[in-house]
CSV table of C-alpha atoms in Angstrom, one decimal:
chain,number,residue,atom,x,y,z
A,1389,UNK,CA,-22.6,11.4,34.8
A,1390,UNK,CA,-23.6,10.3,31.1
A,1391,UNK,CA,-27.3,9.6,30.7
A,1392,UNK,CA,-28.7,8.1,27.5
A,1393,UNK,CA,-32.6,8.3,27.0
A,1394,UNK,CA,-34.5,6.5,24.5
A,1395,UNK,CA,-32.0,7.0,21.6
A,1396,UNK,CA,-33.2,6.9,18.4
A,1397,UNK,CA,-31.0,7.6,15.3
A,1398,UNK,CA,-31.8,6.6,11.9
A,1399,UNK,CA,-30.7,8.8,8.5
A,1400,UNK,CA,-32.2,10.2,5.7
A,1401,UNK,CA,-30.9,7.3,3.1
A,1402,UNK,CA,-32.5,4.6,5.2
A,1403,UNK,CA,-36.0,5.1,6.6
A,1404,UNK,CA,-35.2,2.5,9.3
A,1405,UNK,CA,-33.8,3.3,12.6
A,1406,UNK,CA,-30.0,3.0,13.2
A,1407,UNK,CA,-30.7,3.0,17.3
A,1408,UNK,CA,-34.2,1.9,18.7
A,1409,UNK,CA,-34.6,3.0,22.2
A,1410,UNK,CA,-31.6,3.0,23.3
A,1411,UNK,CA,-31.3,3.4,27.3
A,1412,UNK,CA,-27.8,3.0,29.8
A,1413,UNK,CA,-25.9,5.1,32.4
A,1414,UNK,CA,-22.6,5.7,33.3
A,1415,UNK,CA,-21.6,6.7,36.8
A,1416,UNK,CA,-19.4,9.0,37.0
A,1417,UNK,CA,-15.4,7.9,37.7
A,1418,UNK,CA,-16.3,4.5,36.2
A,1419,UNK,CA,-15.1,2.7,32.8
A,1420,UNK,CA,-18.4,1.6,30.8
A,1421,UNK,CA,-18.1,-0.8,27.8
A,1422,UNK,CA,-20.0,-0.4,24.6
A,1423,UNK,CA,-20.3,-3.8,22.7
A,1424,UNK,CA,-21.9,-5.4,19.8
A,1425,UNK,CA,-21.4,-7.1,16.2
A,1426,UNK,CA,-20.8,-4.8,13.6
A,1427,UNK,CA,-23.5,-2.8,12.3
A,1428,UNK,CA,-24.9,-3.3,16.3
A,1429,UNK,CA,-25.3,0.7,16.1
A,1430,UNK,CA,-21.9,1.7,19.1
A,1431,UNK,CA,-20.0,4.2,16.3
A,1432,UNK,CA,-23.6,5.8,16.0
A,1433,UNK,CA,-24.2,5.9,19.8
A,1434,UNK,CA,-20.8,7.3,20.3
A,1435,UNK,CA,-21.5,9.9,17.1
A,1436,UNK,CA,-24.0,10.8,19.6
A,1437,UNK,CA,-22.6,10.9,22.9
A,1438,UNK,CA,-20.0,13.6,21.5
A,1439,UNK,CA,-22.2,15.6,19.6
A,1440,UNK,CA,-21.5,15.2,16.4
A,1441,UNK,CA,-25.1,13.7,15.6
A,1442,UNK,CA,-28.3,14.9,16.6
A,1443,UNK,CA,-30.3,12.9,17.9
A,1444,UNK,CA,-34.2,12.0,16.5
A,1445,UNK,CA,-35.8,11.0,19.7
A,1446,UNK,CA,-34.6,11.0,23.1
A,1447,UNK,CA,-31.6,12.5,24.8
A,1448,UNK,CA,-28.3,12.6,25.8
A,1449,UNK,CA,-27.1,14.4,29.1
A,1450,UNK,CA,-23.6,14.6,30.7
A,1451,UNK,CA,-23.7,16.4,34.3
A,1452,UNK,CA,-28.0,16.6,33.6
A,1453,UNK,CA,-27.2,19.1,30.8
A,1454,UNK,CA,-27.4,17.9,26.8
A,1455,UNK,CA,-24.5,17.7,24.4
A,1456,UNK,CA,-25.7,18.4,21.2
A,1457,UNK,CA,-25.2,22.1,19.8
A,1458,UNK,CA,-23.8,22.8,23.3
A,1459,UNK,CA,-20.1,23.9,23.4
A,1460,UNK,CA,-20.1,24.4,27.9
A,1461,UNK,CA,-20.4,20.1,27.9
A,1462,UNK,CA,-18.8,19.2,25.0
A,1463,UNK,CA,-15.2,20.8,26.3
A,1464,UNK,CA,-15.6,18.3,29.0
A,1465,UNK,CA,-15.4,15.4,26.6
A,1466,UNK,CA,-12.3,13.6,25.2
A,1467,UNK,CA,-13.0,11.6,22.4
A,1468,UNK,CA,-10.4,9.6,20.6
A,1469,UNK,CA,-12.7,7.8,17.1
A,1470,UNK,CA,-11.6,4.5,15.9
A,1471,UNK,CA,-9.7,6.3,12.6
A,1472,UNK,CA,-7.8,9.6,12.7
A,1473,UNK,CA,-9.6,12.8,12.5
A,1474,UNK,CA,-6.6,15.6,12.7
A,1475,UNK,CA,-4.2,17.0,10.0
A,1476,UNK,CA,-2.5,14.9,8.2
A,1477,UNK,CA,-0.1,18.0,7.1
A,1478,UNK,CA,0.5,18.6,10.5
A,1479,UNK,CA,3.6,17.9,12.5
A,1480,UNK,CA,2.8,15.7,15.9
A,1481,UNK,CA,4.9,18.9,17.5
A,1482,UNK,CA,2.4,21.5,15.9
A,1483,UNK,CA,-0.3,20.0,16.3
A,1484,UNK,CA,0.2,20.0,20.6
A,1485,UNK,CA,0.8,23.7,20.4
A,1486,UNK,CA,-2.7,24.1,18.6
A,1487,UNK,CA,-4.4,21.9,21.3
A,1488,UNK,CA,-2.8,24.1,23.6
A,1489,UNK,CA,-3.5,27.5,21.8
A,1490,UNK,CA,-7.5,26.0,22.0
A,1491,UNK,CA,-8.3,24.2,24.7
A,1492,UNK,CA,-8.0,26.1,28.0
A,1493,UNK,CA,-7.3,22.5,30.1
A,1494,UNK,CA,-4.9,21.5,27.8
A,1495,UNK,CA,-1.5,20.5,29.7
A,1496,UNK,CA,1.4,20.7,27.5
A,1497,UNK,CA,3.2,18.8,30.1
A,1498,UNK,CA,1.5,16.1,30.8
A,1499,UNK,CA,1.5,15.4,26.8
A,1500,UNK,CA,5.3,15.3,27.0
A,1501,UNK,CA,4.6,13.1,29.8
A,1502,UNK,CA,2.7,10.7,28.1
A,1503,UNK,CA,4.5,10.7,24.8
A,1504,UNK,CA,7.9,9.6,27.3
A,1505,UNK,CA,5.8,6.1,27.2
A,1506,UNK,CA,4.3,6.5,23.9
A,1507,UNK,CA,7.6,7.8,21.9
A,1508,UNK,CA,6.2,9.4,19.0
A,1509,UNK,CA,8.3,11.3,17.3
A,1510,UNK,CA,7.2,15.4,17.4
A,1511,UNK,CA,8.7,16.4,14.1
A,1512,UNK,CA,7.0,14.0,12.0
A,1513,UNK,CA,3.5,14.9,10.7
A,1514,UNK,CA,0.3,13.1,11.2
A,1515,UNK,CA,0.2,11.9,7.3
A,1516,UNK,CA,3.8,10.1,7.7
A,1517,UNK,CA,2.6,8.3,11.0
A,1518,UNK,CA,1.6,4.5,11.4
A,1519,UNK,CA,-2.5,3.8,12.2
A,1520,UNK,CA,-1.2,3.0,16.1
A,1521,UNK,CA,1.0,5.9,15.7
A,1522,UNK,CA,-1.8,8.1,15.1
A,1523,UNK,CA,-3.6,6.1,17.5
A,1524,UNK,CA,-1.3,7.0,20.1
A,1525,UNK,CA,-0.9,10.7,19.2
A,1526,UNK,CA,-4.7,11.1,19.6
A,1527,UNK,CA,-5.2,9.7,22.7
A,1528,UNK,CA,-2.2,11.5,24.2
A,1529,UNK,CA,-3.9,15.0,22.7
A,1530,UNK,CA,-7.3,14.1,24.4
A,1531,UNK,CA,-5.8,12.7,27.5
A,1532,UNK,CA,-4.0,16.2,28.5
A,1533,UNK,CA,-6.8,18.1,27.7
A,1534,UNK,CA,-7.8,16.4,31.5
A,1535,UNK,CA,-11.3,15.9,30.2
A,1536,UNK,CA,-14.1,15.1,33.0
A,1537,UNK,CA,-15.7,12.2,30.2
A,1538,UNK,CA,-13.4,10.2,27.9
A,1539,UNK,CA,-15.4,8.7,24.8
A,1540,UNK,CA,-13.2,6.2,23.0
A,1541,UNK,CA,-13.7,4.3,19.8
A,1542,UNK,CA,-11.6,0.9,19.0
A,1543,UNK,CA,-8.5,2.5,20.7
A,1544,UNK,CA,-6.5,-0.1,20.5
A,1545,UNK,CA,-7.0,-0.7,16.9
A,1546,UNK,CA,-3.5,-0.8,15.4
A,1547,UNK,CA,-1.5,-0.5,18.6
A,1548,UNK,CA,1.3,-3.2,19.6
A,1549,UNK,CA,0.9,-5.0,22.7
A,1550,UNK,CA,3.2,-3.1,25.5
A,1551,UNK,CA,1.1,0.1,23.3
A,1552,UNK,CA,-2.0,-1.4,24.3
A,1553,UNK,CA,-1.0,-1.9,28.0
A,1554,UNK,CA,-0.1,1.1,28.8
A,1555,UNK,CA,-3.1,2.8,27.1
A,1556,UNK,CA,-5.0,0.9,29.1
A,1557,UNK,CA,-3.5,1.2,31.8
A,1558,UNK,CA,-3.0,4.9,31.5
A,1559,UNK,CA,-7.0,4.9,31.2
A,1560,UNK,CA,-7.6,2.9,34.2
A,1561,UNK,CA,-5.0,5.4,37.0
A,1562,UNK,CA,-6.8,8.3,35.5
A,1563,UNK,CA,-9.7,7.2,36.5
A,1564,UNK,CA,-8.5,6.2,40.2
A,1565,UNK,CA,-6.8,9.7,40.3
A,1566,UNK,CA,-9.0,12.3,38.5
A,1567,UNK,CA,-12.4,10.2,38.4
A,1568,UNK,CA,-12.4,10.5,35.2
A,1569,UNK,CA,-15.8,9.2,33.6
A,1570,UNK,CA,-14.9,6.2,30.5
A,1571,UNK,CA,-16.8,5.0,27.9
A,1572,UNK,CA,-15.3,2.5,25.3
A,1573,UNK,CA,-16.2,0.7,22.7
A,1574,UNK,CA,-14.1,-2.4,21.4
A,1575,UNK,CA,-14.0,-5.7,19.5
A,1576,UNK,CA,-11.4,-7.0,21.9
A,1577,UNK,CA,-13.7,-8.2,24.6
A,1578,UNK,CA,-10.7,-10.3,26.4
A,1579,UNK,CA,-8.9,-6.2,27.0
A,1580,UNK,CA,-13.0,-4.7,28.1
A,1581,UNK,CA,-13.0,-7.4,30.8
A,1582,UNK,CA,-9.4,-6.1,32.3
A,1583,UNK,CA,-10.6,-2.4,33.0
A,1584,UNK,CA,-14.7,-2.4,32.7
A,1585,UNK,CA,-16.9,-1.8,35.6
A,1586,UNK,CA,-20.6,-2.3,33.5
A,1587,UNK,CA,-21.1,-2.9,30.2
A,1588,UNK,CA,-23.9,-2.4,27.3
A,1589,UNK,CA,-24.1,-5.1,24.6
A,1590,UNK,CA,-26.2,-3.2,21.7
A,1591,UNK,CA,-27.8,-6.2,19.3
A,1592,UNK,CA,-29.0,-4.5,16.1
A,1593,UNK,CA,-29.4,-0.7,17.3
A,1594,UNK,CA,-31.0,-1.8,20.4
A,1595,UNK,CA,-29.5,-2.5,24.4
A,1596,UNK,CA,-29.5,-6.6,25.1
A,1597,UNK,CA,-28.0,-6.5,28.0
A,1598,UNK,CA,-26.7,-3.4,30.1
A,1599,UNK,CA,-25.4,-4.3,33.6
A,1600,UNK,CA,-21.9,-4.6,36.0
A,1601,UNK,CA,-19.5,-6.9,34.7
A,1602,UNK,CA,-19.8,-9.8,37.1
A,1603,UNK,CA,-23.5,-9.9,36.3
A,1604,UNK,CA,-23.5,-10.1,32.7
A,1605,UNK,CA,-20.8,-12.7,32.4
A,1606,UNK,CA,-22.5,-14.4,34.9
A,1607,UNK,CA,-25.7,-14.7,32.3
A,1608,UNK,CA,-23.7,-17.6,30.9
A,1609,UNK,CA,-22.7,-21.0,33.3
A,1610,UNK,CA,-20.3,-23.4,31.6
A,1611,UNK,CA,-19.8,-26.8,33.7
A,1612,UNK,CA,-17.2,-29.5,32.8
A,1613,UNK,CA,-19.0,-33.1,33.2
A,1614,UNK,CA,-17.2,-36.3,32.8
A,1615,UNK,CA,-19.1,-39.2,31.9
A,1616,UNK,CA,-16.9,-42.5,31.6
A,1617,UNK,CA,-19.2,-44.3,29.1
A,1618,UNK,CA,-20.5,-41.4,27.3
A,1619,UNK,CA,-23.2,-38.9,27.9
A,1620,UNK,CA,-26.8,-40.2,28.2
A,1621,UNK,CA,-29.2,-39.1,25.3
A,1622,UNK,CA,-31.2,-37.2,27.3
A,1623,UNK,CA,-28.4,-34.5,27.4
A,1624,UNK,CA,-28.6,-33.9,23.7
A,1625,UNK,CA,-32.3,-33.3,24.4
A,1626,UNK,CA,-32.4,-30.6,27.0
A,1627,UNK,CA,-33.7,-27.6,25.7
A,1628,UNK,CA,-32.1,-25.2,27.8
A,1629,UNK,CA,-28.4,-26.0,26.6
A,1630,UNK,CA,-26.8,-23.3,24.3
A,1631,UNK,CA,-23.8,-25.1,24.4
A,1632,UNK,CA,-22.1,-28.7,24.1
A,1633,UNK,CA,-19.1,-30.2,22.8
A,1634,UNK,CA,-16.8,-32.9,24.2
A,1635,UNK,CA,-13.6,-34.6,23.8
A,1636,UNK,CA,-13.6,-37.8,24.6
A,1637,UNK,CA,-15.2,-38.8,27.9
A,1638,UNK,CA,-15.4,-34.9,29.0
A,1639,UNK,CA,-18.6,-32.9,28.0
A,1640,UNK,CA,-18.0,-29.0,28.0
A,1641,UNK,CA,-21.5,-27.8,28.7
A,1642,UNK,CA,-23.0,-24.0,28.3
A,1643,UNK,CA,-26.1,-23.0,29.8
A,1644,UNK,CA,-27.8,-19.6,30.9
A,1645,UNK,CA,-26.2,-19.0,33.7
A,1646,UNK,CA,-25.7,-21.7,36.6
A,1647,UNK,CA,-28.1,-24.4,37.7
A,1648,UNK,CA,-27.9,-26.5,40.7
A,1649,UNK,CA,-30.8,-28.7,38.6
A,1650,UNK,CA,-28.5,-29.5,36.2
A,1651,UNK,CA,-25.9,-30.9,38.4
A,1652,UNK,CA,-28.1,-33.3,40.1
A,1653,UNK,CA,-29.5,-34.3,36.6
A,1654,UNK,CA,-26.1,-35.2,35.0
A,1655,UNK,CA,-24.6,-36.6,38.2
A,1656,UNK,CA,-28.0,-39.3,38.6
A,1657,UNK,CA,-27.1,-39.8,34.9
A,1658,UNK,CA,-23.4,-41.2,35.5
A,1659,UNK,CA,-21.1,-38.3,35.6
A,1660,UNK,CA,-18.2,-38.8,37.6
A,1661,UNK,CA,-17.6,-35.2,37.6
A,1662,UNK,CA,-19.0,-31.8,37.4
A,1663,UNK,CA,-17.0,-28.7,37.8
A,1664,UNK,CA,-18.5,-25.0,36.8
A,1665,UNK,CA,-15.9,-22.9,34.9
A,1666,UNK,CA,-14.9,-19.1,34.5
A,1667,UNK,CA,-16.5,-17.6,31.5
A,1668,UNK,CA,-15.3,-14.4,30.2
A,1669,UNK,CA,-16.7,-11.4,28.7
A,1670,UNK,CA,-15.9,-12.8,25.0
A,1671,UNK,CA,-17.8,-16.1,25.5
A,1672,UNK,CA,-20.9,-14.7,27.6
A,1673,UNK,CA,-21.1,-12.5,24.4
A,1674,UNK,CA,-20.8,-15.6,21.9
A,1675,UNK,CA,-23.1,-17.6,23.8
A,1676,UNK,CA,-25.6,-14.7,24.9
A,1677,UNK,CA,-25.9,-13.4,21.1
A,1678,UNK,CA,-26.8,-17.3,20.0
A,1679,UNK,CA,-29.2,-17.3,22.5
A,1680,UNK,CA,-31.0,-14.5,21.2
A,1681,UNK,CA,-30.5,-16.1,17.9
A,1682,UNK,CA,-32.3,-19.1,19.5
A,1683,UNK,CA,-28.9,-21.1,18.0
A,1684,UNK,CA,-26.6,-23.9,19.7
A,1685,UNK,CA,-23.4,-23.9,19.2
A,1686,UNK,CA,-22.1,-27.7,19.5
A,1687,UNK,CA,-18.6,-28.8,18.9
């Protein structure tokens, strides 16, 4: 459904590249995450993906046909950004007959729909609304427009919590119903992990990682060792560890992903007990990124 080919994106202030070669694919009625630090290069990549930059190498196809300057595959994208893009003299009430005026999918109903969870008020204008408000009044807009691809940038950003359920859930039954294509970008990794099917972790304007779920939190293991008289020196010295902290007799330890040499190691070494532990989407990102870094982070 969304194909991204050797991206490149620099601009003319800055002679470096923005995105380097920048590679990932989104099957179509899926929900694909876009992740990184700040400055990792995702607003860019989504700048992209909607056409509102061109890119300077490489392409970007949705249905096998490009978006850039090309109106026919643009109208299938939604795109709600991470700050609000509409009128701020506009009323919320005005501003759905204008998406309805334009935009020949646009649903008037199934805004009303939405805004019956949502509960925005329609007489006030963008400028008097809240951040989440606005949040919510975009989403809602984009959302009955019944696009094919939804592109969305820090959605959450400013919403409460029951606001951030129900977006997210909202996201996730469209999906199952229309098979609606998702991309999203967030810093709240713990809320990604809920809906995502594969993910891309961008590390300075270039992919790290891009895989399913399961397999990149899986690049981390993190095992729970107890060792009744303290852990033997020859812990501290393994190489592979990019994680270790402990609190009294039990070691939390973090290593690239599981390791059935490890066990045996630690258990002829005097631990009484060894457990492997869930790790999330958050912490496989913490631990991948210092392990580019070539870092440890002890406790």
């Amino acid at each position: 459904m969304i194909q991204v080919r050797n991206l490149y994106k620099g601009y003319q202030s800055n002679h470096n590249f923005v995105l380097k070669d920048v590679s990932f694919r989104v099957q179509k009625g899926t929900v694909h995450g876009l992740i990184g630090h700040n400055g990792s290069g995702k607003t860019t990549t989504i700048k992209c993906l909607t056409g509102i930059y061109r890119p300077d190498k490489g392409e970007i196809l949705i249905d096998g046909q490009p978006v850039y300057d090309n109106p026919g595959t643009k109208e299938k994208i939604g795109y709600v950004a991470d700050s609000s893009q509409m009128f701020s003299y506009y009323r919320v009430k005005e501003l759905v007959e204008f998406y309805n005026r334009i935009f020949p999918g646009f649903l008037k109903e199934d805004f009303l729909a939405l805004n019956r969870i949502f509960r925005v008020n329609m007489y006030r204008k963008l400028g008097q609304l809240s951040k989440g408000q606005k949040m919510r009044v975009s989403f809602m807009l984009n959302l009955a427009r019944n696009p094919e691809v939804m592109i969305l940038d820090e959605p959450t950003s400013g919403l409460d919590a029951m606001a951030k359920k129900d977006l997210l859930e909202l996201l996730v039954t469209t999906v199952e119903n229309r098979g609606m294509t998702v991309l999203i970008s967030s810093h709240h990794l713990s809320e990604l992990e809920r809906i995502c099917d594969t993910v891309t972790v961008l590390t300075r304007g270039a992919v790290q990682v891009d895989d399913a779920l399961e397999e990149v939190t899986g690049l981390v293991a993190k095992y729970q060792v107890v060792f009744p008289q303290g852990a033997p020196p020859e812990l501290y010295k393994r190489q592979d560890i990019l994680g270790l902290s402990n609190v009294g007799s039990v070691y939390t330890v973090v290593l690239p992903g599981a390791s059935a040499e490890f066990e045996e190691s630690v258990k002829r070494a005097g631990a009484v007990l060894v457990e492997q532990m869930a790790v999330g989407l958050e912490e496989s990102f913490v631990y991948i990124n210092h392990k580019e870094e070539g870092g440890r982070a002890d406790g």
